[in-house]
Amino acid sequence: MKGAVEAIEWLRHDHSLPIITSRPETIRERTAALVEKHFPPVFDGIHFLNHYRDDGTRSRERTKGEVCKALGVRVFVEDALENAVSVADEGIPVLLFDVPWNQGELPAGITRVFGWRDALLKLAVILSPA
């Protein structure tokens, strides 16, 4: 997504940046290679939730919300509404990228963003000291 690399570069200076993905553990190497190709080494680990299995089935052993809470995440950026809801249900604000697969009314705690520039503006407000 346009602006992602610059946004991550800016965020990494003052914030911990874990990746929490629904992807299966079986594609860890491919996922890590993709991250390394497009981003500098700034992320604090990749957490695979195995929501989508190789055989096409889905699992929900742990939600993104549960993992975010366990890691102490203060705000989460997402593109899937189902995952955004699980994070917001844990009381963590979510910025949801505007994409075709997540349209509709948003529950409390989720704010739609229209690209990384918009996300950074909203992150600055959320993360600013009170």
CSV table of C-alpha atoms in Angstrom, one decimal:
chain,number,residue,atom,x,y,z
A,1,MET,CA,0.0,0.0,0.0
A,2,LYS,CA,1.3,3.4,-0.9
A,3,GLY,CA,3.1,5.1,2.0
A,4,ALA,CA,3.5,2.0,4.1
A,5,VAL,CA,7.3,1.9,4.1
A,6,GLU,CA,7.5,5.6,5.1
A,7,ALA,CA,4.8,5.1,7.8
A,8,ILE,CA,6.6,2.2,9.3
A,9,GLU,CA,9.9,4.0,9.3
A,10,TRP,CA,8.3,6.9,11.2
A,11,LEU,CA,6.5,4.7,13.7
A,12,ARG,CA,9.5,2.5,14.5
A,13,HIS,CA,11.4,5.3,16.2
A,14,ASP,CA,9.1,5.5,19.2
A,15,HIS,CA,7.0,2.4,19.1
A,16,SER,CA,7.1,-1.4,19.2
A,17,LEU,CA,5.8,-2.9,16.0
A,18,PRO,CA,4.7,-6.6,16.2
A,19,ILE,CA,3.1,-8.2,13.2
A,20,ILE,CA,0.1,-10.3,14.1
A,21,THR,CA,-1.2,-12.3,11.1
A,22,SER,CA,-3.9,-14.8,10.5
A,23,ARG,CA,-1.6,-16.7,8.2
A,24,PRO,CA,-0.6,-20.2,8.9
A,25,GLU,CA,2.7,-21.1,10.5
A,26,THR,CA,3.5,-23.2,7.5
A,27,ILE,CA,4.2,-20.1,5.4
A,28,ARG,CA,6.4,-18.4,8.0
A,29,GLU,CA,9.5,-18.4,5.7
A,30,ARG,CA,7.6,-16.9,2.8
A,31,THR,CA,5.9,-14.3,5.0
A,32,ALA,CA,9.2,-13.3,6.6
A,33,ALA,CA,10.8,-13.0,3.2
A,34,LEU,CA,8.0,-10.8,2.0
A,35,VAL,CA,8.3,-8.5,5.0
A,36,GLU,CA,12.1,-8.4,4.7
A,37,LYS,CA,11.8,-7.5,1.0
A,38,HIS,CA,9.5,-4.5,1.5
A,39,PHE,CA,10.4,-3.3,5.0
A,40,PRO,CA,13.6,-2.6,7.0
A,41,PRO,CA,14.2,-4.9,9.9
A,42,VAL,CA,12.0,-3.0,12.4
A,43,PHE,CA,9.3,-5.4,13.4
A,44,ASP,CA,9.2,-7.0,16.9
A,45,GLY,CA,8.4,-10.5,15.7
A,46,ILE,CA,5.7,-12.1,13.6
A,47,HIS,CA,2.9,-13.8,15.4
A,48,PHE,CA,1.1,-16.4,13.3
A,49,LEU,CA,-2.4,-17.3,14.4
A,50,ASN,CA,-3.1,-20.1,11.9
A,51,HIS,CA,-6.6,-18.9,11.2
A,52,TYR,CA,-6.3,-20.1,7.6
A,53,ARG,CA,-5.0,-23.7,7.3
A,54,ASP,CA,-3.4,-25.4,4.3
A,55,ASP,CA,-6.5,-27.7,3.9
A,56,GLY,CA,-8.8,-24.7,3.5
A,57,THR,CA,-10.3,-24.9,7.0
A,58,ARG,CA,-10.4,-22.0,9.5
A,59,SER,CA,-9.4,-22.0,13.1
A,60,ARG,CA,-9.9,-19.5,15.9
A,61,GLU,CA,-7.7,-20.8,18.7
A,62,ARG,CA,-6.6,-17.3,19.4
A,63,THR,CA,-8.0,-14.1,18.1
A,64,LYS,CA,-6.0,-11.1,17.1
A,65,GLY,CA,-7.7,-9.2,20.0
A,66,GLU,CA,-6.4,-11.8,22.5
A,67,VAL,CA,-2.9,-11.6,21.1
A,68,CYS,CA,-2.9,-7.8,21.0
A,69,LYS,CA,-4.0,-7.7,24.6
A,70,ALA,CA,-1.3,-10.2,25.7
A,71,LEU,CA,1.3,-8.1,23.9
A,72,GLY,CA,0.2,-4.8,25.3
A,73,VAL,CA,-0.7,-3.3,21.9
A,74,ARG,CA,-2.0,0.3,22.3
A,75,VAL,CA,-3.6,0.7,18.8
A,76,PHE,CA,-3.9,-1.8,15.9
A,77,VAL,CA,-4.0,-1.3,12.2
A,78,GLU,CA,-6.0,-3.9,10.2
A,79,ASP,CA,-7.9,-4.5,6.9
A,80,ALA,CA,-10.3,-7.3,7.9
A,81,LEU,CA,-13.4,-6.3,9.8
A,82,GLU,CA,-13.7,-9.6,11.7
A,83,ASN,CA,-10.2,-9.1,13.1
A,84,ALA,CA,-10.8,-5.4,13.8
A,85,VAL,CA,-13.8,-6.3,15.9
A,86,SER,CA,-11.9,-8.9,18.0
A,87,VAL,CA,-9.3,-6.3,18.8
A,88,ALA,CA,-11.8,-3.5,19.5
A,89,ASP,CA,-13.6,-6.0,21.8
A,90,GLU,CA,-10.5,-6.0,24.0
A,91,GLY,CA,-10.7,-2.2,24.4
A,92,ILE,CA,-7.9,-1.5,21.9
A,93,PRO,CA,-8.5,1.2,19.3
A,94,VAL,CA,-8.4,-0.1,15.7
A,95,LEU,CA,-7.7,1.8,12.5
A,96,LEU,CA,-9.3,-0.1,9.6
A,97,PHE,CA,-8.1,0.5,6.1
A,98,ASP,CA,-10.9,1.2,3.6
A,99,VAL,CA,-10.9,-1.8,1.3
A,100,PRO,CA,-13.8,-3.5,-0.6
A,101,TRP,CA,-14.0,-6.5,1.7
A,102,ASN,CA,-14.7,-4.5,4.9
A,103,GLN,CA,-17.5,-2.1,3.9
A,104,GLY,CA,-20.4,-1.4,6.2
A,105,GLU,CA,-21.1,0.2,9.5
A,106,LEU,CA,-18.3,0.0,12.0
A,107,PRO,CA,-18.7,-0.9,15.6
A,108,ALA,CA,-17.4,1.4,18.4
A,109,GLY,CA,-13.6,1.4,18.7
A,110,ILE,CA,-12.9,1.1,15.0
A,111,THR,CA,-12.1,4.0,12.8
A,112,ARG,CA,-11.9,3.7,9.0
A,113,VAL,CA,-8.8,5.2,7.4
A,114,PHE,CA,-8.1,6.0,3.8
A,115,GLY,CA,-4.4,5.1,3.4
A,116,TRP,CA,-1.3,5.5,5.4
A,117,ARG,CA,-1.3,9.3,5.5
A,118,ASP,CA,-4.7,9.2,7.1
A,119,ALA,CA,-3.7,6.4,9.5
A,120,LEU,CA,-0.6,8.4,10.6
A,121,LEU,CA,-2.7,11.4,11.4
A,122,LYS,CA,-5.1,9.4,13.5
A,123,LEU,CA,-2.2,7.4,15.1
A,124,ALA,CA,-0.6,10.7,16.2
A,125,VAL,CA,-3.8,11.7,18.0
A,126,ILE,CA,-4.3,8.3,19.6
A,127,LEU,CA,-0.7,7.9,20.7
A,128,SER,CA,-0.1,11.5,21.9
A,129,PRO,CA,0.5,11.8,25.6
A,130,ALA,CA,-2.6,13.0,27.4
